[in-house]
Amino acid sequence: TNSIDINNPQYFTAAEIASQTMSPFQDRTEVAKAWGVYFRDRIEVTDWLAVQGGIRYDSYEQTVTQRLNANCRTVGAVLQCISDQKFTKWTPSLGVSVDPVEGLTLYGSYSKGFRANTGTNVRNEAFRPETTEAYEVGAKFDPFDGMLTGTIALYKMKKSNLKTADPVNAGFSLDVGKAESKGVEVDITAELPAGFQAILSYAYTDASIAEDILDPDFGRTIRAGDPLIGVPKNSFSGTLSNKIE
């Protein structure tokens, strides 16, 4: 893993800074148009069993124009400064819930999704969209007729086509990154006297790199299983509110 010794930091000298190769200057415009439609339905199979499913259709168009010829690419004998892409995507979602006893619901779900990436690589090619696959199981409880409710959920998620630094071309990115996360979330809501309401939430998240990548900024390989930067393993929040009538 990358680390910096705060007690003995290593600084670049003026000569080392002057010898560094600067990343190429970028000047581009980007226009994106997107629309989507989805359908979702829930079916009560019995008084204790329900299933739900959905499908979403998305259409996305992206045009990236390079304003500097140095960032364009040559196709045959033609200098191409515009990168266009258009894609459509169907993403499903499925779920099932069971009520074994009054005040308790067990559920499970599966879903896919995607999110468009912005920008282009060193060859002035627009990035592929980021794709997601997620699984979740959990339980919802309401033992005291709304006075105390809560949810506990276990989940696992995989993402592909994440933008990562290009190890060969400084200042550019590649859409080859993969990451995964798994964890547990707990939410509890309590109705208190005098109109007060308390909400407590806790989450444990284990997010990591799913495939080796080279980090050119540090000149090291980030191994599969290394934690993602900026994702806390433990997070907690609490709120107390009152409705004044």
XYZ file of N, CA, C and O in Angstrom, residues 25-143:
476
model
N -1.912 19.267 -21.660
C -3.022 20.175 -21.367
C -4.274 19.685 -22.088
O -4.229 19.281 -23.245
N -5.401 19.707 -21.378
C -6.659 19.246 -21.943
C -7.610 20.417 -22.158
O -7.734 21.298 -21.308
N -8.255 20.445 -23.292
C -9.261 21.460 -23.599
C -10.319 20.793 -24.471
O -10.101 20.544 -25.655
N -11.466 20.488 -23.889
C -12.494 19.768 -24.625
C -13.876 20.170 -24.136
O -14.043 20.695 -23.034
N -14.858 19.932 -24.952
C -16.258 20.110 -24.584
C -16.949 18.755 -24.667
O -16.556 17.891 -25.454
N -17.974 18.584 -23.847
C -18.681 17.308 -23.816
C -20.176 17.562 -23.694
O -20.616 18.355 -22.846
N -20.940 16.897 -24.543
C -22.398 17.009 -24.536
C -22.974 15.605 -24.369
O -22.600 14.681 -25.107
N -23.857 15.457 -23.398
C -24.470 14.145 -23.140
C -25.992 14.300 -23.095
O -26.511 15.270 -22.539
N -26.677 13.364 -23.711
C -28.134 13.320 -23.698
C -28.562 11.925 -23.253
O -28.033 10.927 -23.754
N -29.493 11.873 -22.320
C -29.922 10.573 -21.804
C -31.405 10.602 -21.478
O -31.955 11.629 -21.086
N -32.044 9.467 -21.659
C -33.430 9.299 -21.235
C -33.643 7.826 -20.883
O -32.902 6.951 -21.329
N -34.630 7.591 -20.062
C -34.892 6.220 -19.647
C -36.335 6.031 -19.234
O -37.066 6.993 -18.971
N -36.733 4.776 -19.188
C -38.071 4.419 -18.756
C -37.979 3.097 -18.012
O -37.135 2.249 -18.333
N -38.804 2.926 -16.983
C -38.753 1.676 -16.242
C -40.148 1.220 -15.849
O -41.097 2.015 -15.776
N -40.250 -0.066 -15.605
C -41.507 -0.678 -15.167
C -41.198 -1.551 -13.963
O -40.223 -2.324 -13.974
N -42.025 -1.462 -12.941
C -41.835 -2.261 -11.737
C -43.196 -2.673 -11.191
O -44.147 -1.890 -11.187
N -43.272 -3.913 -10.722
C -44.542 -4.405 -10.189
C -44.272 -5.310 -8.992
O -43.221 -5.958 -8.902
N -45.229 -5.344 -8.074
C -45.160 -6.188 -6.879
C -46.413 -7.050 -6.840
O -47.528 -6.543 -7.012
N -46.214 -8.337 -6.625
C -47.332 -9.280 -6.614
C -47.409 -9.955 -5.251
O -46.418 -10.534 -4.772
N -48.572 -9.856 -4.617
C -48.819 -10.550 -3.351
C -49.262 -11.973 -3.681
O -50.418 -12.217 -4.015
N -48.325 -12.930 -3.586
C -48.637 -14.319 -3.916
C -49.559 -14.924 -2.868
O -50.567 -15.563 -3.182
N -49.207 -14.736 -1.599
C -50.050 -15.146 -0.477
C -50.037 -14.010 0.535
O -49.444 -12.949 0.292
N -50.660 -14.233 1.702
C -50.651 -13.194 2.717
C -49.291 -13.085 3.413
O -49.083 -12.173 4.225
N -48.361 -13.995 3.114
C -47.033 -13.925 3.730
C -45.891 -13.923 2.717
O -44.721 -13.784 3.087
N -46.201 -14.031 1.431
C -45.179 -14.094 0.390
C -45.471 -13.086 -0.715
O -46.601 -13.016 -1.215
N -44.457 -12.317 -1.090
C -44.598 -11.347 -2.169
C -43.337 -11.376 -3.038
O -42.227 -11.600 -2.549
N -43.521 -11.156 -4.318
C -42.399 -11.059 -5.252
C -42.526 -9.758 -6.028
O -43.638 -9.255 -6.227
N -41.398 -9.228 -6.436
C -41.427 -8.023 -7.245
C -40.316 -8.086 -8.286
O -39.305 -8.751 -8.106
N -40.547 -7.422 -9.363
C -39.565 -7.396 -10.433
C -39.687 -6.109 -11.221
O -40.718 -5.428 -11.183
N -38.635 -5.775 -11.903
C -38.648 -4.560 -12.702
C -37.621 -4.622 -13.808
O -36.697 -5.439 -13.788
N -37.800 -3.772 -14.770
C -36.862 -3.662 -15.883
C -36.745 -2.182 -16.250
O -37.730 -1.443 -16.205
N -35.521 -1.751 -16.541
C -35.284 -0.357 -16.903
C -34.567 -0.308 -18.251
O -33.652 -1.106 -18.504
N -34.999 0.616 -19.097
C -34.360 0.822 -20.386
C -33.779 2.236 -20.414
O -34.463 3.207 -20.085
N -32.501 2.332 -20.775
C -31.836 3.628 -20.848
C -31.204 3.821 -22.214
O -30.661 2.872 -22.815
N -31.258 5.043 -22.696
C -30.591 5.431 -23.938
C -29.664 6.598 -23.624
O -30.070 7.559 -22.949
N -28.428 6.505 -24.111
C -27.422 7.515 -23.769
C -26.618 7.885 -25.011
O -26.169 7.012 -25.765
N -26.443 9.183 -25.232
C -25.620 9.694 -26.328
C -24.580 10.646 -25.756
O -24.890 11.479 -24.897
N -23.361 10.540 -26.263
C -22.270 11.366 -25.754
C -21.403 11.833 -26.921
O -21.044 11.044 -27.798
N -21.073 13.108 -26.919
C -20.182 13.679 -27.927
C -19.101 14.478 -27.224
O -19.404 15.415 -26.475
N -17.851 14.091 -27.427
C -16.705 14.778 -26.835
C -15.879 15.393 -27.963
O -15.461 14.688 -28.883
N -15.669 16.702 -27.877
C -14.910 17.416 -28.904
C -13.620 17.954 -28.314
O -13.645 18.712 -27.338
N -12.493 17.551 -28.888
C -11.187 18.059 -28.467
C -10.908 19.387 -29.175
O -11.054 19.491 -30.391
N -10.517 20.385 -28.405
C -10.218 21.699 -28.982
C -8.758 21.839 -29.378
O -8.402 22.788 -30.076
N -7.934 20.927 -28.917
C -6.510 20.959 -29.252
C -6.185 19.790 -30.168
O -6.500 18.647 -29.845
N -5.542 20.064 -31.289
C -5.207 18.997 -32.222
C -4.292 17.954 -31.597
O -4.302 16.783 -31.985
N -3.500 18.376 -30.606
C -2.565 17.442 -29.978
C -3.298 16.310 -29.259
O -2.734 15.233 -29.051
N -4.552 16.545 -28.886
C -5.324 15.527 -28.179
C -6.264 14.760 -29.100
O -7.052 13.946 -28.642
N -6.201 15.027 -30.405
C -7.017 14.300 -31.367
C -6.293 13.017 -31.775
O -5.153 12.783 -31.403
N -6.948 12.205 -32.555
C -6.324 10.976 -33.044
C -6.428 10.925 -34.559
O -7.339 11.492 -35.159
N -5.504 10.234 -35.167
C -5.475 10.091 -36.616
C -6.093 8.764 -37.006
O -5.648 7.701 -36.562
N -7.147 8.814 -37.793
C -7.818 7.626 -38.307
C -7.574 7.592 -39.801
O -8.136 8.399 -40.551
N -6.718 6.675 -40.223
C -6.307 6.690 -41.618
C -5.440 7.906 -41.858
O -4.392 8.074 -41.244
N -5.896 8.779 -42.739
C -5.174 10.028 -42.987
C -5.951 11.232 -42.473
O -5.604 12.374 -42.765
N -6.990 10.969 -41.670
C -7.866 12.040 -41.197
C -7.641 12.275 -39.712
O -7.599 11.326 -38.922
N -7.502 13.547 -39.327
C -7.366 13.913 -37.926
C -8.760 14.002 -37.315
O -9.561 14.845 -37.705
N -9.051 13.131 -36.377
C -10.384 13.066 -35.780
C -10.357 13.672 -34.393
O -9.645 13.200 -33.506
N -11.153 14.727 -34.198
C -11.188 15.432 -32.922
C -12.519 15.268 -32.196
O -12.704 15.837 -31.123
N -13.438 14.534 -32.776
C -14.744 14.320 -32.163
C -14.936 12.828 -31.905
O -14.688 12.002 -32.780
N -15.335 12.500 -30.691
C -15.618 11.117 -30.318
C -17.086 11.007 -29.948
O -17.560 11.688 -29.033
N -17.823 10.176 -30.698
C -19.253 9.962 -30.460
C -19.488 8.545 -29.983
O -18.807 7.609 -30.421
N -20.448 8.388 -29.110
C -20.911 7.051 -28.765
C -22.379 7.111 -28.371
O -22.865 8.100 -27.822
N -23.066 6.046 -28.673
C -24.472 5.916 -28.314
C -24.705 4.476 -27.904
O -24.265 3.552 -28.596
N -25.339 4.281 -26.782
C -25.624 2.927 -26.348
C -26.948 2.875 -25.607
O -27.424 3.884 -25.070
N -27.536 1.705 -25.607
C -28.768 1.455 -24.869
C -28.506 0.305 -23.900
O -27.636 -0.532 -24.125
N -29.273 0.275 -22.832
C -29.029 -0.720 -21.790
C -30.333 -1.124 -21.118
O -31.144 -0.271 -20.745
N -30.515 -2.441 -20.981
C -31.606 -2.992 -20.184
C -31.031 -3.462 -18.858
O -30.041 -4.195 -18.841
N -31.606 -3.044 -17.750
C -31.121 -3.466 -16.433
C -32.291 -3.999 -15.607
O -33.282 -3.301 -15.391
N -32.181 -5.246 -15.127
C -33.292 -5.864 -14.384
C -33.126 -5.710 -12.874
O -32.040 -5.421 -12.361
N -34.208 -5.937 -12.167
C -34.193 -6.025 -10.706
C -35.230 -7.050 -10.284
O -36.327 -7.120 -10.851
N -34.860 -7.858 -9.287
C -35.741 -8.906 -8.794
C -35.726 -8.890 -7.269
O -34.710 -8.543 -6.662
N -36.842 -9.286 -6.661
C -36.894 -9.301 -5.207
C -37.978 -10.232 -4.695
O -38.943 -10.540 -5.402
N -37.805 -10.684 -3.462
C -38.800 -11.531 -2.812
C -38.826 -11.165 -1.337
O -37.798 -10.819 -0.746
N -40.002 -11.199 -0.727
C -40.137 -10.906 0.701
C -41.081 -11.912 1.341
O -42.057 -12.359 0.728
N -40.763 -12.258 2.606
C -41.534 -13.241 3.357
C -41.846 -12.661 4.735
O -40.978 -12.059 5.373
N -43.096 -12.832 5.173
C -43.509 -12.396 6.515
C -43.743 -13.629 7.379
O -44.876 -14.136 7.459
N -42.715 -14.149 8.048
C -42.891 -15.374 8.844
C -43.783 -15.173 10.057
O -44.537 -16.077 10.450
N -43.702 -13.989 10.677
C -44.560 -13.655 11.818
C -44.956 -12.188 11.687
O -44.345 -11.426 10.941
N -45.956 -11.800 12.432
C -46.402 -10.407 12.375
C -45.309 -9.477 12.894
O -44.689 -9.727 13.933
N -45.039 -8.409 12.151
C -44.031 -7.442 12.550
C -42.625 -7.755 12.074
O -41.686 -7.031 12.408
N -42.462 -8.798 11.268
C -41.137 -9.164 10.770
C -41.232 -9.524 9.285
O -42.069 -10.326 8.884
N -40.373 -8.924 8.474
C -40.302 -9.202 7.046
C -38.863 -9.542 6.670
O -37.944 -8.794 7.003
N -38.678 -10.668 5.999
C -37.384 -11.061 5.465
C -37.410 -10.853 3.958
O -38.416 -11.133 3.299
N -36.308 -10.350 3.407
C -36.317 -10.044 1.975
C -34.960 -10.324 1.348
O -33.923 -10.430 2.022
N -34.972 -10.443 0.036
C -33.750 -10.590 -0.742
C -33.949 -9.912 -2.092
O -35.075 -9.860 -2.618
N -32.876 -9.385 -2.669
C -33.009 -8.682 -3.938
C -31.736 -8.819 -4.767
O -30.649 -9.075 -4.241
N -31.904 -8.641 -6.066
C -30.802 -8.666 -7.022
C -31.074 -7.586 -8.056
O -32.215 -7.405 -8.508
N -30.034 -6.866 -8.452
C -30.236 -5.808 -9.436
C -28.956 -5.541 -10.216
O -27.847 -5.842 -9.758
N -29.118 -4.984 -11.391
C -28.004 -4.519 -12.213
C -28.224 -3.045 -12.525
O -29.353 -2.553 -12.526
N -27.135 -2.341 -12.791
C -27.251 -0.937 -13.127
C -26.040 -0.467 -13.911
O -25.075 -1.201 -14.110
N -26.097 0.766 -14.371
C -24.956 1.336 -15.065
C -24.986 2.849 -14.926
O -26.032 3.458 -14.676
N -23.808 3.440 -15.076
C -23.672 4.899 -15.002
C -22.630 5.322 -16.036
O -21.551 4.738 -16.117
N -22.967 6.316 -16.829
C -22.069 6.751 -17.892
C -20.823 7.416 -17.312
O -20.895 8.160 -16.331
N -19.675 7.137 -17.909
C -18.428 7.815 -17.570
C -18.234 9.027 -18.476
O -18.719 9.050 -19.612
N -17.520 10.002 -17.998
C -17.246 11.199 -18.793
C -15.788 11.197 -19.244
O -14.936 10.546 -18.651
N -15.511 11.959 -20.311
C -14.140 12.109 -20.777
C -13.742 11.079 -21.817
O -14.549 10.259 -22.272
N -12.449 11.120 -22.198
C -11.905 10.216 -23.206
C -10.531 9.726 -22.767
O -9.892 10.324 -21.897
N -10.077 8.639 -23.390
C -8.738 8.136 -23.109
C -7.710 8.827 -24.005
O -8.037 9.774 -24.718
N -6.475 8.343 -23.982
C -5.404 8.988 -24.734
C -5.649 8.917 -26.236
O -5.133 9.735 -27.005
N -6.470 7.969 -26.692
C -6.781 7.836 -28.118
C -8.043 8.602 -28.500
O -8.592 8.404 -29.591
N -8.506 9.483 -27.598
C -9.695 10.279 -27.834
C -10.927 9.407 -28.039
O -11.816 9.725 -28.813
N -10.982 8.292 -27.301
C -12.132 7.402 -27.346
C -12.940 7.562 -26.052
O -12.373 7.553 -24.961
N -14.254 7.726 -26.185
C -15.111 7.884 -25.009
C -15.098 6.596 -24.175
O -14.978 5.494 -24.707
N -15.201 6.759 -22.865
C -15.139 5.611 -21.962
C -16.439 4.809 -21.980
O -17.521 5.350 -22.190
N -16.287 3.514 -21.739
C -17.458 2.657 -21.583
C -18.191 3.015 -20.289
O -17.578 3.520 -19.346
N -19.490 2.739 -20.209
C -20.222 3.057 -18.976
C -19.820 2.131 -17.844
O -19.421 0.975 -18.052
N -19.916 2.636 -16.632
C -19.647 1.859 -15.427
C -20.847 0.964 -15.144
O -21.989 1.421 -15.160
N -20.607 -0.316 -14.915
C -21.697 -1.267 -14.668
C -21.657 -1.761 -13.224
O -20.596 -1.828 -12.609
N -22.829 -2.114 -12.709
C -22.971 -2.530 -11.309
C -23.834 -3.776 -11.224
O -24.825 -3.914 -11.950
N -23.459 -4.671 -10.314
C -24.257 -5.850 -10.005
C -24.335 -5.955 -8.486
O -23.305 -5.945 -7.817
N -25.547 -6.038 -7.938
C -25.716 -5.970 -6.484
C -26.657 -7.052 -5.974
O -27.652 -7.399 -6.629
N -26.303 -7.588 -4.787
C -27.129 -8.562 -4.076
C -27.393 -8.013 -2.669
O -26.512 -7.401 -2.062
N -28.591 -8.268 -2.149
C -28.913 -7.797 -0.800
C -29.921 -8.730 -0.139
O -30.877 -9.188 -0.785
N -29.684 -9.029 1.128
C -30.652 -9.762 1.948
C -30.793 -9.007 3.261
O -29.848 -8.346 3.716
N -31.951 -9.096 3.857
C -32.131 -8.362 5.106
C -33.444 -8.665 5.783
O -34.203 -9.554 5.377
N -33.710 -7.891 6.821
C -34.934 -8.054 7.603
C -35.433 -6.689 8.042
O -34.638 -5.792 8.350
N -36.761 -6.542 8.057
C -37.411 -5.334 8.559
C -38.321 -5.744 9.711
O -39.051 -6.732 9.604
N -38.240 -4.978 10.797
C -39.053 -5.351 11.953
C -39.861 -4.162 12.462
O -39.439 -3.010 12.384
N -41.044 -4.477 12.967
C -41.964 -3.483 13.526
C -42.751 -4.171 14.644
O -43.937 -4.485 14.499
N -42.097 -4.405 15.802
C -42.734 -5.210 16.847
C -43.764 -4.458 17.682
O -44.574 -5.095 18.377
